[in-house]
Amino acid sequence: MLDDFMTRATLAGIGVAIAAAPLGCFVVWRRMAYFGDATAHAAILGVALSLTLEMSIFPGVMAVALIMALTVTLLAGRGYAMDTLLGVLAHSALAFGLVAVSFLSGVRIDLMAYLFGDILAVSRSDLLVIWGGAGLVVALIAWRWSALLTSTLNEELAYAADLDPKREQLILTLCLAVTVAVAIKVVGVLLIAAMLIIPAAAARSLARTPEAMALIAAVIGGVSAASGLRAAYLFDTPAGPSIVCVAAVFFALFSLLGWHSRRDA
């Protein structure tokens, strides 16, 4: 069954959706959209590092994404507004990564595949990495769900419950780095943040509980992946952007339905 490239691509898209859905909910609740974008942009540096050391892309991308996320966390509140700090680090990391890749001699690299994804080229080993990473992210968030939710809603309440919000932030940072590493092959660094944010934002207007929002986001992400791949096949469009376009249509549709239901109420 896995010999069919469309089957592998669909499984890869669903795997990324499962990893991104619960994490995306926390990104939306904490208003960390730009934080996710900055971490994703740093992935190009990880690609250059991996190619230089002649190793798999996954560990290099994950290491650099984690370093970027930790750097942002440490520098936050030290004289710069968060959006300014994220803007500087995100675009600087992307630029330095692109320059570093250009210095690699004897290596042929398709930058478009890393910027916008190359889901149709996903191999069986890639599937193992994607689903392994998705399983790790889901397990970490499920393990710390109550603590993460409490820290997100109210830090003072978290301290009163003997929780450390900074530790929970670190867990989210680790999950974000893993998600970026597994998603780079599917949607690319420029669209990873979209897969984090759009399904979660679309689910927000339908869900009545945080758990329901995470589940609905996973369904929207998975359906977007499968439908986007089908549309890319039928209309000969780029697969990664097509997946994001379908997710955006879901967001617009569900937002409109939510607005009508609130108006009627």
PDB file of C-alpha atoms in Angstrom:
ATOM      1  CA  MET A   1       0.000   0.000   0.000  1.00  0.00           C
ATOM      2  CA  LEU A   2       2.817   2.422   0.864  1.00  0.00           C
ATOM      3  CA  ASP A   3       4.289   2.054  -2.618  1.00  0.00           C
ATOM      4  CA  ASP A   4       1.696   4.549  -3.879  1.00  0.00           C
ATOM      5  CA  PHE A   5       3.188   8.055  -3.582  1.00  0.00           C
ATOM      6  CA  MET A   6      -0.255   9.627  -3.084  1.00  0.00           C
ATOM      7  CA  THR A   7      -0.942   7.276  -0.188  1.00  0.00           C
ATOM      8  CA  ARG A   8       2.365   8.188   1.450  1.00  0.00           C
ATOM      9  CA  ALA A   9       1.683  11.883   0.876  1.00  0.00           C
ATOM     10  CA  THR A  10      -1.795  11.644   2.397  1.00  0.00           C
ATOM     11  CA  LEU A  11      -0.503   9.777   5.455  1.00  0.00           C
ATOM     12  CA  ALA A  12       2.240  12.382   5.850  1.00  0.00           C
ATOM     13  CA  GLY A  13      -0.274  15.239   5.693  1.00  0.00           C
ATOM     14  CA  ILE A  14      -2.529  13.586   8.253  1.00  0.00           C
ATOM     15  CA  GLY A  15       0.457  12.956  10.525  1.00  0.00           C
ATOM     16  CA  VAL A  16       1.433  16.612  10.445  1.00  0.00           C
ATOM     17  CA  ALA A  17      -2.193  17.628  11.072  1.00  0.00           C
ATOM     18  CA  ILE A  18      -2.340  15.394  14.157  1.00  0.00           C
ATOM     19  CA  ALA A  19       0.874  16.932  15.521  1.00  0.00           C
ATOM     20  CA  ALA A  20      -0.098  20.504  14.683  1.00  0.00           C
ATOM     21  CA  ALA A  21      -3.715  20.436  15.924  1.00  0.00           C
ATOM     22  CA  PRO A  22      -3.307  20.421  19.737  1.00  0.00           C
ATOM     23  CA  LEU A  23      -0.163  22.541  19.561  1.00  0.00           C
ATOM     24  CA  GLY A  24      -1.927  25.000  17.247  1.00  0.00           C
ATOM     25  CA  CYS A  25      -4.692  25.448  19.809  1.00  0.00           C
ATOM     26  CA  PHE A  26      -2.155  26.603  22.401  1.00  0.00           C
ATOM     27  CA  VAL A  27      -0.504  28.839  19.797  1.00  0.00           C
ATOM     28  CA  VAL A  28      -3.898  30.487  19.190  1.00  0.00           C
ATOM     29  CA  TRP A  29      -4.814  30.728  22.872  1.00  0.00           C
ATOM     30  CA  ARG A  30      -1.436  32.180  23.828  1.00  0.00           C
ATOM     31  CA  ARG A  31      -1.291  34.441  20.756  1.00  0.00           C
ATOM     32  CA  MET A  32       2.023  32.875  19.748  1.00  0.00           C
ATOM     33  CA  ALA A  33       1.436  32.904  15.976  1.00  0.00           C
ATOM     34  CA  TYR A  34       4.545  34.933  15.210  1.00  0.00           C
ATOM     35  CA  PHE A  35       6.522  32.786  17.655  1.00  0.00           C
ATOM     36  CA  GLY A  36       5.692  29.716  15.578  1.00  0.00           C
ATOM     37  CA  ASP A  37       6.598  31.567  12.404  1.00  0.00           C
ATOM     38  CA  ALA A  38      10.006  32.555  13.784  1.00  0.00           C
ATOM     39  CA  THR A  39      10.765  28.986  14.840  1.00  0.00           C
ATOM     40  CA  ALA A  40       9.768  27.669  11.420  1.00  0.00           C
ATOM     41  CA  HIS A  41      11.942  30.198   9.560  1.00  0.00           C
ATOM     42  CA  ALA A  42      14.954  29.056  11.557  1.00  0.00           C
ATOM     43  CA  ALA A  43      14.527  25.590  10.062  1.00  0.00           C
ATOM     44  CA  ILE A  44      16.457  26.593   6.934  1.00  0.00           C
ATOM     45  CA  LEU A  45      19.544  26.997   9.136  1.00  0.00           C
ATOM     46  CA  GLY A  46      18.902  23.457  10.326  1.00  0.00           C
ATOM     47  CA  VAL A  47      18.757  22.250   6.717  1.00  0.00           C
ATOM     48  CA  ALA A  48      22.154  23.847   6.023  1.00  0.00           C
ATOM     49  CA  LEU A  49      23.598  22.306   9.202  1.00  0.00           C
ATOM     50  CA  SER A  50      22.289  18.847   8.307  1.00  0.00           C
ATOM     51  CA  LEU A  51      23.669  19.005   4.779  1.00  0.00           C
ATOM     52  CA  THR A  52      27.047  20.245   6.034  1.00  0.00           C
ATOM     53  CA  LEU A  53      27.316  17.363   8.514  1.00  0.00           C
ATOM     54  CA  GLU A  54      25.910  14.905   5.941  1.00  0.00           C
ATOM     55  CA  MET A  55      23.166  13.695   8.234  1.00  0.00           C
ATOM     56  CA  SER A  56      19.383  13.429   8.155  1.00  0.00           C
ATOM     57  CA  ILE A  57      17.477  16.704   7.871  1.00  0.00           C
ATOM     58  CA  PHE A  58      15.273  15.948  10.900  1.00  0.00           C
ATOM     59  CA  PRO A  59      17.814  16.245  13.777  1.00  0.00           C
ATOM     60  CA  GLY A  60      19.436  19.395  12.350  1.00  0.00           C
ATOM     61  CA  VAL A  61      16.119  21.162  11.811  1.00  0.00           C
ATOM     62  CA  MET A  62      14.830  20.132  15.223  1.00  0.00           C
ATOM     63  CA  ALA A  63      18.005  21.310  16.978  1.00  0.00           C
ATOM     64  CA  VAL A  64      17.993  24.735  15.327  1.00  0.00           C
ATOM     65  CA  ALA A  65      14.233  25.186  15.788  1.00  0.00           C
ATOM     66  CA  LEU A  66      14.594  24.350  19.479  1.00  0.00           C
ATOM     67  CA  ILE A  67      17.534  26.770  19.863  1.00  0.00           C
ATOM     68  CA  MET A  68      15.524  29.533  18.171  1.00  0.00           C
ATOM     69  CA  ALA A  69      12.475  28.915  20.369  1.00  0.00           C
ATOM     70  CA  LEU A  70      14.597  28.881  23.547  1.00  0.00           C
ATOM     71  CA  THR A  71      16.420  32.055  22.461  1.00  0.00           C
ATOM     72  CA  VAL A  72      13.135  33.888  21.966  1.00  0.00           C
ATOM     73  CA  THR A  73      11.898  32.670  25.347  1.00  0.00           C
ATOM     74  CA  LEU A  74      15.079  33.832  27.117  1.00  0.00           C
ATOM     75  CA  LEU A  75      15.254  37.238  25.415  1.00  0.00           C
ATOM     76  CA  ALA A  76      11.575  38.082  25.842  1.00  0.00           C
ATOM     77  CA  GLY A  77      10.983  41.095  28.057  1.00  0.00           C
ATOM     78  CA  ARG A  78      14.601  42.312  28.012  1.00  0.00           C
ATOM     79  CA  GLY A  79      14.222  45.676  26.366  1.00  0.00           C
ATOM     80  CA  TYR A  80      12.484  44.733  23.124  1.00  0.00           C
ATOM     81  CA  ALA A  81       8.830  44.290  22.280  1.00  0.00           C
ATOM     82  CA  MET A  82       8.022  40.656  21.508  1.00  0.00           C
ATOM     83  CA  ASP A  83       6.873  41.342  17.941  1.00  0.00           C
ATOM     84  CA  THR A  84      10.074  43.289  17.226  1.00  0.00           C
ATOM     85  CA  LEU A  85      12.270  40.536  18.658  1.00  0.00           C
ATOM     86  CA  LEU A  86      10.441  37.832  16.736  1.00  0.00           C
ATOM     87  CA  GLY A  87      10.603  39.830  13.513  1.00  0.00           C
ATOM     88  CA  VAL A  88      14.355  40.328  13.794  1.00  0.00           C
ATOM     89  CA  LEU A  89      15.109  36.706  14.705  1.00  0.00           C
ATOM     90  CA  ALA A  90      12.698  35.144  12.196  1.00  0.00           C
ATOM     91  CA  HIS A  91      13.871  37.003   9.120  1.00  0.00           C
ATOM     92  CA  SER A  92      17.518  36.973  10.174  1.00  0.00           C
ATOM     93  CA  ALA A  93      17.450  33.200  10.660  1.00  0.00           C
ATOM     94  CA  LEU A  94      15.806  32.691   7.283  1.00  0.00           C
ATOM     95  CA  ALA A  95      18.314  34.963   5.546  1.00  0.00           C
ATOM     96  CA  PHE A  96      21.348  33.404   7.235  1.00  0.00           C
ATOM     97  CA  GLY A  97      19.985  29.946   6.426  1.00  0.00           C
ATOM     98  CA  LEU A  98      19.571  30.764   2.735  1.00  0.00           C
ATOM     99  CA  VAL A  99      23.082  32.253   2.597  1.00  0.00           C
ATOM    100  CA  ALA A 100      24.540  29.231   4.406  1.00  0.00           C
ATOM    101  CA  VAL A 101      22.896  26.870   1.922  1.00  0.00           C
ATOM    102  CA  SER A 102      24.418  28.814  -0.985  1.00  0.00           C
ATOM    103  CA  PHE A 103      27.926  28.144   0.396  1.00  0.00           C
ATOM    104  CA  LEU A 104      27.478  24.373   0.346  1.00  0.00           C
ATOM    105  CA  SER A 105      29.695  23.082  -2.439  1.00  0.00           C
ATOM    106  CA  GLY A 106      28.967  19.872  -4.274  1.00  0.00           C
ATOM    107  CA  VAL A 107      25.409  19.728  -2.886  1.00  0.00           C
ATOM    108  CA  ARG A 108      22.396  20.125  -5.113  1.00  0.00           C
ATOM    109  CA  ILE A 109      19.423  21.359  -3.150  1.00  0.00           C
ATOM    110  CA  ASP A 110      15.955  22.391  -4.217  1.00  0.00           C
ATOM    111  CA  LEU A 111      15.193  25.313  -1.928  1.00  0.00           C
ATOM    112  CA  MET A 112      11.581  25.426  -3.077  1.00  0.00           C
ATOM    113  CA  ALA A 113      11.100  21.951  -1.586  1.00  0.00           C
ATOM    114  CA  TYR A 114      12.132  23.257   1.841  1.00  0.00           C
ATOM    115  CA  LEU A 115      10.353  26.604   1.562  1.00  0.00           C
ATOM    116  CA  PHE A 116       7.005  25.238   0.345  1.00  0.00           C
ATOM    117  CA  GLY A 117       7.321  21.510   1.005  1.00  0.00           C
ATOM    118  CA  ASP A 118       7.651  18.466  -1.222  1.00  0.00           C
ATOM    119  CA  ILE A 119       4.996  16.165   0.185  1.00  0.00           C
ATOM    120  CA  LEU A 120       4.818  14.055  -2.989  1.00  0.00           C
ATOM    121  CA  ALA A 121       8.433  12.967  -2.413  1.00  0.00           C
ATOM    122  CA  VAL A 122       7.781  11.615   1.099  1.00  0.00           C
ATOM    123  CA  SER A 123       9.398   8.205   1.586  1.00  0.00           C
ATOM    124  CA  ARG A 124       8.615   5.383   3.998  1.00  0.00           C
ATOM    125  CA  SER A 125      11.408   6.533   6.311  1.00  0.00           C
ATOM    126  CA  ASP A 126       9.973  10.065   6.210  1.00  0.00           C
ATOM    127  CA  LEU A 127       6.614   8.621   7.249  1.00  0.00           C
ATOM    128  CA  LEU A 128       8.212   6.943  10.238  1.00  0.00           C
ATOM    129  CA  VAL A 129       9.786  10.251  11.292  1.00  0.00           C
ATOM    130  CA  ILE A 130       6.567  12.224  10.771  1.00  0.00           C
ATOM    131  CA  TRP A 131       4.339   9.794  12.662  1.00  0.00           C
ATOM    132  CA  GLY A 132       6.961   9.261  15.359  1.00  0.00           C
ATOM    133  CA  GLY A 133       7.223  13.027  15.861  1.00  0.00           C
ATOM    134  CA  ALA A 134       3.430  13.389  15.826  1.00  0.00           C
ATOM    135  CA  GLY A 135       3.119  10.667  18.448  1.00  0.00           C
ATOM    136  CA  LEU A 136       5.712  12.384  20.643  1.00  0.00           C
ATOM    137  CA  VAL A 137       3.957  15.766  20.389  1.00  0.00           C
ATOM    138  CA  VAL A 138       0.522  14.305  21.146  1.00  0.00           C
ATOM    139  CA  ALA A 139       1.918  12.278  24.065  1.00  0.00           C
ATOM    140  CA  LEU A 140       3.668  15.308  25.601  1.00  0.00           C
ATOM    141  CA  ILE A 141       0.611  17.539  25.301  1.00  0.00           C
ATOM    142  CA  ALA A 142      -1.749  14.836  26.584  1.00  0.00           C
ATOM    143  CA  TRP A 143       0.576  14.246  29.560  1.00  0.00           C
ATOM    144  CA  ARG A 144       0.699  17.935  30.472  1.00  0.00           C
ATOM    145  CA  TRP A 145      -2.725  18.973  29.141  1.00  0.00           C
ATOM    146  CA  SER A 146      -4.230  20.228  32.415  1.00  0.00           C
ATOM    147  CA  ALA A 147      -1.031  22.017  33.444  1.00  0.00           C
ATOM    148  CA  LEU A 148      -0.608  23.593  30.014  1.00  0.00           C
ATOM    149  CA  LEU A 149      -4.226  24.722  29.965  1.00  0.00           C
ATOM    150  CA  THR A 150      -4.055  26.208  33.462  1.00  0.00           C
ATOM    151  CA  SER A 151      -0.808  28.062  32.658  1.00  0.00           C
ATOM    152  CA  THR A 152      -2.347  29.375  29.441  1.00  0.00           C
ATOM    153  CA  LEU A 153      -5.535  30.625  31.080  1.00  0.00           C
ATOM    154  CA  ASN A 154      -4.002  32.247  34.160  1.00  0.00           C
ATOM    155  CA  GLU A 155      -0.382  32.207  35.333  1.00  0.00           C
ATOM    156  CA  GLU A 156      -1.336  33.225  38.863  1.00  0.00           C
ATOM    157  CA  LEU A 157      -3.762  30.319  39.042  1.00  0.00           C
ATOM    158  CA  ALA A 158      -0.970  28.044  37.803  1.00  0.00           C
ATOM    159  CA  TYR A 159       1.365  29.207  40.578  1.00  0.00           C
ATOM    160  CA  ALA A 160      -1.436  28.673  43.107  1.00  0.00           C
ATOM    161  CA  ALA A 161      -1.814  25.107  41.809  1.00  0.00           C
ATOM    162  CA  ASP A 162       1.929  24.550  42.345  1.00  0.00           C
ATOM    163  CA  LEU A 163       2.673  24.634  38.610  1.00  0.00           C
ATOM    164  CA  ASP A 164       5.581  26.341  36.872  1.00  0.00           C
ATOM    165  CA  PRO A 165       4.343  28.249  33.788  1.00  0.00           C
ATOM    166  CA  LYS A 166       7.904  28.531  32.480  1.00  0.00           C
ATOM    167  CA  ARG A 167       8.265  24.754  32.514  1.00  0.00           C
ATOM    168  CA  GLU A 168       5.000  24.406  30.620  1.00  0.00           C
ATOM    169  CA  GLN A 169       6.249  27.004  28.130  1.00  0.00           C
ATOM    170  CA  LEU A 170       9.377  24.890  27.681  1.00  0.00           C
ATOM    171  CA  ILE A 171       7.254  21.827  26.889  1.00  0.00           C
ATOM    172  CA  LEU A 172       5.343  23.811  24.266  1.00  0.00           C
ATOM    173  CA  THR A 173       8.668  24.987  22.853  1.00  0.00           C
ATOM    174  CA  LEU A 174       9.895  21.404  22.540  1.00  0.00           C
ATOM    175  CA  CYS A 175       6.644  20.357  20.843  1.00  0.00           C
ATOM    176  CA  LEU A 176       6.934  23.286  18.449  1.00  0.00           C
ATOM    177  CA  ALA A 177      10.482  22.291  17.479  1.00  0.00           C
ATOM    178  CA  VAL A 178       9.410  18.687  16.820  1.00  0.00           C
ATOM    179  CA  THR A 179       6.410  19.823  14.763  1.00  0.00           C
ATOM    180  CA  VAL A 180       8.563  22.127  12.642  1.00  0.00           C
ATOM    181  CA  ALA A 181      11.022  19.302  12.029  1.00  0.00           C
ATOM    182  CA  VAL A 182       8.373  16.817  10.895  1.00  0.00           C
ATOM    183  CA  ALA A 183       6.367  19.349   8.864  1.00  0.00           C
ATOM    184  CA  ILE A 184       9.195  20.795   6.762  1.00  0.00           C
ATOM    185  CA  LYS A 185       8.919  18.012   4.177  1.00  0.00           C
ATOM    186  CA  VAL A 186       5.130  18.368   3.965  1.00  0.00           C
ATOM    187  CA  VAL A 187       4.387  22.102   3.791  1.00  0.00           C
ATOM    188  CA  GLY A 188       7.809  23.781   4.011  1.00  0.00           C
ATOM    189  CA  VAL A 189       9.093  26.400   6.423  1.00  0.00           C
ATOM    190  CA  LEU A 190       6.993  29.239   5.007  1.00  0.00           C
ATOM    191  CA  LEU A 191       3.707  27.380   5.523  1.00  0.00           C
ATOM    192  CA  ILE A 192       4.282  25.488   8.768  1.00  0.00           C
ATOM    193  CA  ALA A 193       2.793  28.310  10.828  1.00  0.00           C
ATOM    194  CA  ALA A 194      -0.306  28.209   8.616  1.00  0.00           C
ATOM    195  CA  MET A 195      -0.895  24.531   9.442  1.00  0.00           C
ATOM    196  CA  LEU A 196      -0.501  25.348  13.117  1.00  0.00           C
ATOM    197  CA  ILE A 197      -2.834  28.319  13.187  1.00  0.00           C
ATOM    198  CA  ILE A 198      -5.530  27.960  10.511  1.00  0.00           C
ATOM    199  CA  PRO A 199      -7.092  24.595  11.541  1.00  0.00           C
ATOM    200  CA  ALA A 200      -7.062  25.647  15.205  1.00  0.00           C
ATOM    201  CA  ALA A 201      -8.601  29.023  14.379  1.00  0.00           C
ATOM    202  CA  ALA A 202     -11.252  27.333  12.236  1.00  0.00           C
ATOM    203  CA  ALA A 203     -12.096  24.913  15.042  1.00  0.00           C
ATOM    204  CA  ARG A 204     -12.442  27.718  17.580  1.00  0.00           C
ATOM    205  CA  SER A 205     -15.822  28.826  16.240  1.00  0.00           C
ATOM    206  CA  LEU A 206     -17.210  25.262  16.439  1.00  0.00           C
ATOM    207  CA  ALA A 207     -15.833  23.954  19.725  1.00  0.00           C
ATOM    208  CA  ARG A 208     -17.324  24.444  23.172  1.00  0.00           C
ATOM    209  CA  THR A 209     -14.425  22.937  25.149  1.00  0.00           C
ATOM    210  CA  PRO A 210     -10.634  23.068  24.731  1.00  0.00           C
ATOM    211  CA  GLU A 211     -10.512  19.302  24.147  1.00  0.00           C
ATOM    212  CA  ALA A 212     -13.150  19.534  21.434  1.00  0.00           C
ATOM    213  CA  MET A 213     -11.238  22.355  19.776  1.00  0.00           C
ATOM    214  CA  ALA A 214      -8.067  20.243  19.569  1.00  0.00           C
ATOM    215  CA  LEU A 215      -9.996  17.277  18.154  1.00  0.00           C
ATOM    216  CA  ILE A 216     -11.867  19.382  15.581  1.00  0.00           C
ATOM    217  CA  ALA A 217      -8.610  21.080  14.574  1.00  0.00           C
ATOM    218  CA  ALA A 218      -7.043  17.674  13.920  1.00  0.00           C
ATOM    219  CA  VAL A 219     -10.006  16.662  11.748  1.00  0.00           C
ATOM    220  CA  ILE A 220      -9.884  19.943   9.808  1.00  0.00           C
ATOM    221  CA  GLY A 221      -6.136  19.591   9.314  1.00  0.00           C
ATOM    222  CA  GLY A 222      -6.433  15.990   8.135  1.00  0.00           C
ATOM    223  CA  VAL A 223      -9.282  16.723   5.739  1.00  0.00           C
ATOM    224  CA  SER A 224      -7.386  19.772   4.451  1.00  0.00           C
ATOM    225  CA  ALA A 225      -4.331  17.612   3.768  1.00  0.00           C
ATOM    226  CA  ALA A 226      -6.285  14.950   1.885  1.00  0.00           C
ATOM    227  CA  SER A 227      -8.432  17.455  -0.025  1.00  0.00           C
ATOM    228  CA  GLY A 228      -5.486  19.728  -0.830  1.00  0.00           C
ATOM    229  CA  LEU A 229      -3.532  16.801  -2.254  1.00  0.00           C
ATOM    230  CA  ARG A 230      -6.509  15.780  -4.367  1.00  0.00           C
ATOM    231  CA  ALA A 231      -6.900  19.342  -5.665  1.00  0.00           C
ATOM    232  CA  ALA A 232      -3.173  19.548  -6.423  1.00  0.00           C
ATOM    233  CA  TYR A 233      -3.419  16.309  -8.401  1.00  0.00           C
ATOM    234  CA  LEU A 234      -6.485  17.434 -10.364  1.00  0.00           C
ATOM    235  CA  PHE A 235      -5.433  21.011 -11.087  1.00  0.00           C
ATOM    236  CA  ASP A 236      -1.637  20.537 -11.198  1.00  0.00           C
ATOM    237  CA  THR A 237      -0.984  23.025  -8.394  1.00  0.00           C
ATOM    238  CA  PRO A 238       1.714  22.969  -5.658  1.00  0.00           C
ATOM    239  CA  ALA A 239       0.698  20.444  -3.002  1.00  0.00           C
ATOM    240  CA  GLY A 240       1.771  22.311   0.155  1.00  0.00           C
ATOM    241  CA  PRO A 241       0.101  25.633  -0.723  1.00  0.00           C
ATOM    242  CA  SER A 242      -3.004  23.748  -1.929  1.00  0.00           C
ATOM    243  CA  ILE A 243      -3.350  22.119   1.495  1.00  0.00           C
ATOM    244  CA  VAL A 244      -3.124  25.508   3.209  1.00  0.00           C
ATOM    245  CA  CYS A 245      -5.660  26.997   0.767  1.00  0.00           C
ATOM    246  CA  VAL A 246      -8.189  24.282   1.646  1.00  0.00           C
ATOM    247  CA  ALA A 247      -7.607  24.933   5.361  1.00  0.00           C
ATOM    248  CA  ALA A 248      -8.176  28.659   4.735  1.00  0.00           C
ATOM    249  CA  VAL A 249     -11.478  27.876   3.000  1.00  0.00           C
ATOM    250  CA  PHE A 250     -12.566  25.859   6.049  1.00  0.00           C
ATOM    251  CA  PHE A 251     -11.621  28.793   8.288  1.00  0.00           C
ATOM    252  CA  ALA A 252     -13.658  31.245   6.196  1.00  0.00           C
ATOM    253  CA  LEU A 253     -16.643  28.887   6.055  1.00  0.00           C
ATOM    254  CA  PHE A 254     -16.711  28.054   9.759  1.00  0.00           C
ATOM    255  CA  SER A 255     -16.113  31.684  10.748  1.00  0.00           C
ATOM    256  CA  LEU A 256     -19.092  32.708   8.623  1.00  0.00           C
ATOM    257  CA  LEU A 257     -21.262  29.984  10.157  1.00  0.00           C
ATOM    258  CA  GLY A 258     -20.159  31.016  13.647  1.00  0.00           C
ATOM    259  CA  TRP A 259     -20.944  34.657  12.928  1.00  0.00           C
ATOM    260  CA  HIS A 260     -24.431  33.775  11.660  1.00  0.00           C
ATOM    261  CA  SER A 261     -25.165  31.597  14.686  1.00  0.00           C
ATOM    262  CA  ARG A 262     -24.088  34.345  17.092  1.00  0.00           C
ATOM    263  CA  ARG A 263     -26.187  36.921  15.235  1.00  0.00           C
ATOM    264  CA  ASP A 264     -29.269  34.670  15.299  1.00  0.00           C
ATOM    265  CA  ALA A 265     -28.776  34.025  19.009  1.00  0.00           C
TER     266      ALA A 265
END
